[in-house]
């Protein structure tokens, strides 16, 4: 509901006042608002690295280019900014494919313990660097499941990369897989990192929503990781949720309906 106040002056009948009108904002207008906000966010996110690069280019042009050490550092900064912009544009393209439902879910039999081990392997360098341990716990009997491996890998990568980004050195990550009462496959990624304030929880899956923009940017984040994860899980007909306690850690859990679970416990 939107309230609109219109002042009125009717000298002829000697009335001045205000008319208050209650307008029902339709679904269409809400969509339009969301679209405008999204475009504003995208523009802002692209302008930030471009402005940074412009100032470094100007500094180089103003003489820093003569100082090899300084020049080298500036080029490094610009490379980072460029890489972040490429990541952002890739994330945006990915989201737009998911939005237009062009991204077909193509399921193949996937060995769950292998899939989870491979995620941990992909991040082994970053995990070592921050001395973060990772543990994988798969409920007995979970083996092959039909899912879109590329897309679920993307979800896992986003969640594990967040867990590493927002967990201090020496922390611990646990990935669990289990079967729910409804026979869905449930996978969770839990960390004992910085956590998320309660007030931010309801918006955490929104596009570009970040608890701490500066921190996320420094970590190379685009603010789109969780929204992409949610879209992929939705495309699979599944659900995703996040629990977190500030200062203690975060757990993101997604569940997928699975048609076929082979390989019962022996
Ligand atoms: P980003 O690229 O900023 O990491 P995401 O969409 O992946 O974007 O996450 C949105 C925000 O949620 C992050 O900026 C961060 O504030 C918060 N967040 C996500 N995962 C975690 C986590 N495991 N621990 C703490 N905060 C997290």
Short mmCIF file of C-alpha atoms and ligand atoms in Angstrom, two decimals:
data_model
loop_
_atom_site.label_atom_id
_atom_site.label_comp_id
_atom_site.label_asym_id
_atom_site.label_seq_id
_atom_site.Cartn_x
_atom_site.Cartn_y
_atom_site.Cartn_z
CA UNK A 1 0.00 0.00 0.00
CA UNK A 2 1.30 3.45 -0.93
CA UNK A 3 -0.08 6.64 0.66
CA UNK A 4 -0.32 9.72 -1.57
CA UNK A 5 -1.07 13.16 -0.10
CA UNK A 6 -2.54 15.84 -2.38
CA UNK A 7 -2.91 19.42 -1.08
CA UNK A 8 -6.17 21.21 -1.98
CA UNK A 9 -6.97 24.91 -2.07
CA UNK A 10 -10.54 25.90 -2.90
CA UNK A 11 -10.77 29.63 -2.33
CA UNK A 12 -14.25 29.72 -3.87
CA UNK A 13 -15.71 27.61 -1.10
CA UNK A 14 -13.07 28.52 1.48
CA UNK A 15 -11.41 25.15 1.95
CA UNK A 16 -7.75 24.27 2.24
CA UNK A 17 -6.58 20.84 3.25
CA UNK A 18 -5.07 17.58 2.16
CA UNK A 19 -6.50 14.51 0.55
CA UNK A 20 -4.86 11.26 1.57
CA UNK A 21 -5.18 8.48 -0.97
CA UNK A 22 -4.33 4.86 -0.35
CA UNK A 23 -3.04 3.16 -3.49
CA UNK A 24 -2.64 -0.55 -3.82
CA UNK A 25 0.73 -1.20 -5.45
CA UNK A 26 0.15 -3.95 -7.90
CA UNK A 27 2.42 -6.91 -8.50
CA UNK A 28 3.42 -5.29 -11.80
CA UNK A 29 4.68 -2.15 -10.07
CA UNK A 30 6.61 -4.19 -7.54
CA UNK A 31 8.34 -6.04 -10.36
CA UNK A 32 9.09 -2.75 -12.04
CA UNK A 33 10.58 -1.39 -8.79
CA UNK A 34 12.70 -4.50 -8.37
CA UNK A 35 13.94 -4.19 -11.95
CA UNK A 36 14.88 -0.55 -11.46
CA UNK A 37 16.72 -1.36 -8.24
CA UNK A 38 18.57 -4.18 -10.00
CA UNK A 39 19.71 -1.94 -12.86
CA UNK A 40 20.85 0.71 -10.37
CA UNK A 41 22.79 -1.93 -8.44
CA UNK A 42 24.45 -3.33 -11.56
CA UNK A 43 25.49 0.15 -12.70
CA UNK A 44 26.92 0.94 -9.29
CA UNK A 45 28.78 -2.36 -9.07
CA UNK A 46 30.37 -1.76 -12.47
CA UNK A 47 31.16 1.88 -11.83
CA UNK A 48 33.14 1.15 -8.65
CA UNK A 49 35.94 -0.91 -10.27
CA UNK A 50 35.95 1.38 -13.32
CA UNK A 51 36.50 4.45 -11.11
CA UNK A 52 39.30 2.69 -9.28
CA UNK A 53 40.98 1.73 -12.54
CA UNK A 54 40.62 5.25 -13.89
CA UNK A 55 42.41 6.75 -10.91
CA UNK A 56 45.25 4.23 -11.14
CA UNK A 57 45.61 4.88 -14.87
CA UNK A 58 45.77 8.60 -14.17
CA UNK A 59 48.43 8.04 -11.51
CA UNK A 60 50.47 5.99 -14.00
CA UNK A 61 50.04 8.69 -16.62
CA UNK A 62 51.11 11.35 -14.10
CA UNK A 63 54.50 9.72 -13.65
CA UNK A 64 54.06 6.54 -11.63
CA UNK A 65 54.88 4.63 -14.80
CA UNK A 66 58.52 5.76 -14.42
CA UNK A 67 58.76 3.94 -11.08
CA UNK A 68 58.82 0.22 -11.89
CA UNK A 69 57.87 -0.95 -8.35
CA UNK A 70 54.92 1.43 -8.13
CA UNK A 71 53.86 0.73 -11.70
CA UNK A 72 53.92 -2.99 -11.03
CA UNK A 73 51.70 -2.56 -7.95
CA UNK A 74 49.21 -0.38 -9.81
CA UNK A 75 48.96 -2.84 -12.66
CA UNK A 76 48.29 -5.57 -10.06
CA UNK A 77 45.39 -3.57 -8.62
CA UNK A 78 43.94 -3.00 -12.06
CA UNK A 79 44.18 -6.67 -12.90
CA UNK A 80 42.27 -7.53 -9.73
CA UNK A 81 39.58 -5.02 -10.54
CA UNK A 82 39.30 -6.34 -14.08
CA UNK A 83 38.98 -9.90 -12.82
CA UNK A 84 36.25 -8.84 -10.42
CA UNK A 85 34.36 -7.14 -13.24
CA UNK A 86 34.61 -10.27 -15.37
CA UNK A 87 33.29 -12.36 -12.47
CA UNK A 88 30.45 -9.92 -12.00
CA UNK A 89 29.47 -9.96 -15.68
CA UNK A 90 29.68 -13.77 -15.75
CA UNK A 91 27.45 -13.96 -12.66
CA UNK A 92 24.97 -11.56 -14.27
CA UNK A 93 24.85 -13.59 -17.46
CA UNK A 94 24.37 -16.76 -15.43
CA UNK A 95 21.50 -15.18 -13.48
CA UNK A 96 19.83 -13.92 -16.63
CA UNK A 97 20.00 -17.41 -18.16
CA UNK A 98 18.46 -18.82 -14.99
CA UNK A 99 15.77 -16.11 -15.03
CA UNK A 100 14.79 -16.77 -18.61
CA UNK A 101 14.57 -20.48 -17.78
CA UNK A 102 16.83 -21.16 -20.74
CA UNK A 103 19.09 -23.01 -18.37
CA UNK A 104 17.71 -26.48 -18.73
CA UNK A 105 18.38 -28.83 -15.90
CA UNK A 106 20.12 -31.82 -17.42
CA UNK A 107 20.39 -34.55 -14.87
CA UNK A 108 22.92 -37.33 -14.82
CA UNK A 109 23.69 -40.02 -12.23
CA UNK A 110 26.12 -38.42 -9.81
CA UNK A 111 28.14 -40.13 -7.11
CA UNK A 112 27.56 -37.85 -4.11
CA UNK A 113 30.63 -38.74 -2.00
CA UNK A 114 32.88 -38.16 -5.05
CA UNK A 115 31.15 -34.89 -5.90
CA UNK A 116 31.73 -33.54 -2.37
CA UNK A 117 35.35 -34.72 -2.24
CA UNK A 118 35.98 -32.95 -5.53
CA UNK A 119 34.58 -29.65 -4.22
CA UNK A 120 36.98 -29.86 -1.29
CA UNK A 121 39.83 -30.62 -3.73
CA UNK A 122 39.01 -27.56 -5.85
CA UNK A 123 39.45 -25.37 -2.79
CA UNK A 124 42.45 -27.18 -1.25
CA UNK A 125 44.83 -24.31 -2.04
CA UNK A 126 42.64 -21.65 -0.42
CA UNK A 127 41.91 -23.94 2.53
CA UNK A 128 45.64 -24.52 3.08
CA UNK A 129 46.38 -20.83 2.80
CA UNK A 130 43.96 -20.02 5.61
CA UNK A 131 44.66 -23.19 7.55
CA UNK A 132 40.95 -24.07 7.43
CA UNK A 133 40.03 -27.72 7.83
CA UNK A 134 37.26 -29.35 5.82
CA UNK A 135 35.35 -32.47 6.73
CA UNK A 136 32.86 -34.37 4.59
CA UNK A 137 30.18 -36.48 6.22
CA UNK A 138 27.94 -38.50 3.94
CA UNK A 139 25.16 -40.59 5.43
CA UNK A 140 25.67 -44.28 4.76
CA UNK A 141 23.84 -45.45 1.66
CA UNK A 142 23.95 -42.21 -0.30
CA UNK A 143 25.64 -42.96 -3.59
CA UNK A 144 24.30 -42.12 -7.03
CA UNK A 145 21.68 -39.42 -7.39
CA UNK A 146 20.22 -37.85 -10.54
CA UNK A 147 21.18 -34.19 -10.67
CA UNK A 148 22.67 -31.53 -12.93
CA UNK A 149 26.29 -31.94 -11.92
CA UNK A 150 27.55 -28.63 -13.40
CA UNK A 151 24.87 -26.61 -11.73
CA UNK A 152 25.06 -28.30 -8.34
CA UNK A 153 28.86 -27.90 -8.48
CA UNK A 154 28.24 -24.19 -8.94
CA UNK A 155 26.00 -24.13 -5.85
CA UNK A 156 28.60 -26.01 -3.81
CA UNK A 157 31.41 -23.77 -5.07
CA UNK A 158 29.49 -20.66 -4.06
CA UNK A 159 28.73 -22.02 -0.59
CA UNK A 160 32.22 -23.35 0.11
CA UNK A 161 33.85 -20.20 -1.23
CA UNK A 162 31.65 -18.12 1.12
CA UNK A 163 32.47 -20.40 4.03
CA UNK A 164 36.19 -19.82 3.37
CA UNK A 165 35.80 -16.07 2.76
CA UNK A 166 33.90 -15.45 5.96
CA UNK A 167 35.83 -17.77 8.27
CA UNK A 168 39.03 -16.60 9.96
CA UNK A 169 42.29 -18.55 9.81
CA UNK A 170 42.30 -21.85 11.61
CA UNK A 171 38.55 -22.35 11.19
CA UNK A 172 36.62 -25.46 10.26
CA UNK A 173 34.11 -26.31 7.54
CA UNK A 174 31.85 -29.36 7.51
CA UNK A 175 29.91 -30.55 4.46
CA UNK A 176 27.12 -33.01 5.20
CA UNK A 177 24.85 -35.04 2.97
CA UNK A 178 21.83 -36.92 4.24
CA UNK A 179 18.48 -38.17 3.17
CA UNK A 180 15.41 -36.38 4.54
CA UNK A 181 12.18 -37.99 5.67
CA UNK A 182 10.72 -37.17 2.25
CA UNK A 183 13.61 -39.03 0.62
CA UNK A 184 15.11 -35.76 -0.64
CA UNK A 185 18.85 -35.30 -0.78
CA UNK A 186 19.95 -32.64 1.70
CA UNK A 187 23.41 -31.09 1.59
CA UNK A 188 24.70 -28.52 4.05
CA UNK A 189 27.85 -26.44 4.26
CA UNK A 190 28.68 -25.27 7.75
CA UNK A 191 31.45 -22.99 8.98
CA UNK A 192 32.51 -21.58 12.32
CA UNK A 193 33.24 -18.13 10.92
CA UNK A 194 32.05 -14.57 11.51
CA UNK A 195 28.34 -15.34 11.09
CA UNK A 196 25.58 -12.97 9.97
CA UNK A 197 23.60 -10.52 12.15
CA UNK A 198 19.98 -11.58 12.69
CA UNK A 199 18.62 -8.41 11.05
CA UNK A 200 20.30 -9.29 7.74
CA UNK A 201 19.11 -12.88 7.52
CA UNK A 202 15.82 -12.18 5.74
CA UNK A 203 17.54 -10.40 2.80
CA UNK A 204 20.65 -12.53 2.49
CA UNK A 205 19.52 -14.29 -0.73
CA UNK A 206 18.63 -10.97 -2.42
CA UNK A 207 20.74 -9.93 -5.38
CA UNK A 208 23.67 -7.74 -4.33
CA UNK A 209 22.70 -7.90 -0.65
CA UNK A 210 25.82 -7.99 1.50
CA UNK A 211 26.27 -7.61 5.23
CA UNK A 212 29.53 -5.74 4.80
CA UNK A 213 30.03 -4.39 1.29
CA UNK A 214 33.66 -3.43 1.86
CA UNK A 215 34.58 -6.82 3.25
CA UNK A 216 32.77 -8.67 0.47
CA UNK A 217 34.50 -6.53 -2.19
CA UNK A 218 37.91 -7.05 -0.64
CA UNK A 219 37.28 -10.77 -0.72
CA UNK A 220 36.40 -10.49 -4.40
CA UNK A 221 32.68 -11.09 -3.83
CA UNK A 222 30.02 -9.95 -6.28
CA UNK A 223 27.06 -10.18 -3.92
CA UNK A 224 25.39 -12.61 -6.34
CA UNK A 225 26.65 -15.99 -5.10
CA UNK A 226 23.73 -16.85 -2.86
CA UNK A 227 21.12 -15.59 -5.36
CA UNK A 228 22.63 -17.79 -8.06
CA UNK A 229 22.65 -20.75 -5.67
CA UNK A 230 18.99 -20.14 -4.89
CA UNK A 231 17.97 -19.91 -8.56
CA UNK A 232 19.75 -23.17 -9.38
CA UNK A 233 18.18 -25.00 -6.45
CA UNK A 234 14.77 -23.60 -7.46
CA UNK A 235 15.30 -24.84 -11.02
CA UNK A 236 15.79 -28.31 -9.51
CA UNK A 237 12.51 -27.96 -7.60
CA UNK A 238 14.42 -27.82 -4.31
CA UNK A 239 14.72 -25.52 -1.31
CA UNK A 240 17.60 -23.61 0.26
CA UNK A 241 17.92 -21.95 3.65
CA UNK A 242 20.54 -20.32 5.83
CA UNK A 243 21.03 -20.31 9.57
CA UNK A 244 23.64 -18.19 11.23
CA UNK A 245 24.76 -16.86 14.53
CA UNK A 246 26.91 -13.75 14.67
CA UNK A 247 30.42 -14.63 15.78
CA UNK A 248 29.75 -18.36 15.78
CA UNK A 249 29.18 -19.47 12.23
CA UNK A 250 26.82 -20.13 9.38
CA UNK A 251 25.13 -23.14 7.85
CA UNK A 252 23.53 -23.17 4.43
CA UNK A 253 21.34 -26.16 3.65
CA UNK A 254 19.77 -27.12 0.35
CA UNK A 255 17.51 -30.03 -0.40
CA UNK A 256 16.69 -31.57 -3.76
CA UNK A 257 13.89 -33.91 -4.69
CA UNK A 258 15.52 -36.95 -6.23
CA UNK A 259 13.84 -39.46 -8.45
CA UNK A 260 16.35 -42.12 -8.00
CA UNK A 261 18.66 -43.11 -5.19
CA UNK A 262 20.70 -46.13 -6.00
CA UNK A 263 23.14 -48.07 -3.92
CA UNK A 264 21.51 -48.83 -0.59
CA UNK A 265 23.74 -49.35 2.42
CA UNK A 266 25.35 -52.75 2.45
P1 LIG B 1 29.38 -12.27 -1.83
O1 LIG B 1 29.91 -12.31 -3.21
O2 LIG B 1 29.37 -10.90 -1.23
O3 LIG B 1 30.01 -13.28 -0.93
P2 LIG B 1 26.89 -13.82 -1.64
O4 LIG B 1 25.60 -13.64 -2.36
O5 LIG B 1 27.60 -15.10 -1.84
O6 LIG B 1 27.82 -12.59 -2.04
O7 LIG B 1 26.64 -13.62 -0.10
C1 LIG B 1 25.91 -12.46 0.32
C2 LIG B 1 26.41 -11.98 1.68
O8 LIG B 1 26.06 -12.95 2.67
C3 LIG B 1 27.92 -11.84 1.79
O9 LIG B 1 28.36 -10.58 1.36
C4 LIG B 1 28.14 -12.01 3.28
O10 LIG B 1 27.89 -10.80 3.94
C5 LIG B 1 27.04 -12.99 3.68
N1 LIG B 1 27.53 -14.39 3.77
C6 LIG B 1 27.37 -15.37 2.85
N2 LIG B 1 27.89 -16.54 3.28
C7 LIG B 1 28.39 -16.30 4.50
C8 LIG B 1 29.07 -17.11 5.48
N3 LIG B 1 29.33 -18.41 5.26
N4 LIG B 1 29.43 -16.52 6.65
C9 LIG B 1 29.17 -15.20 6.87
N5 LIG B 1 28.55 -14.39 6.00
C10 LIG B 1 28.16 -14.92 4.83
#
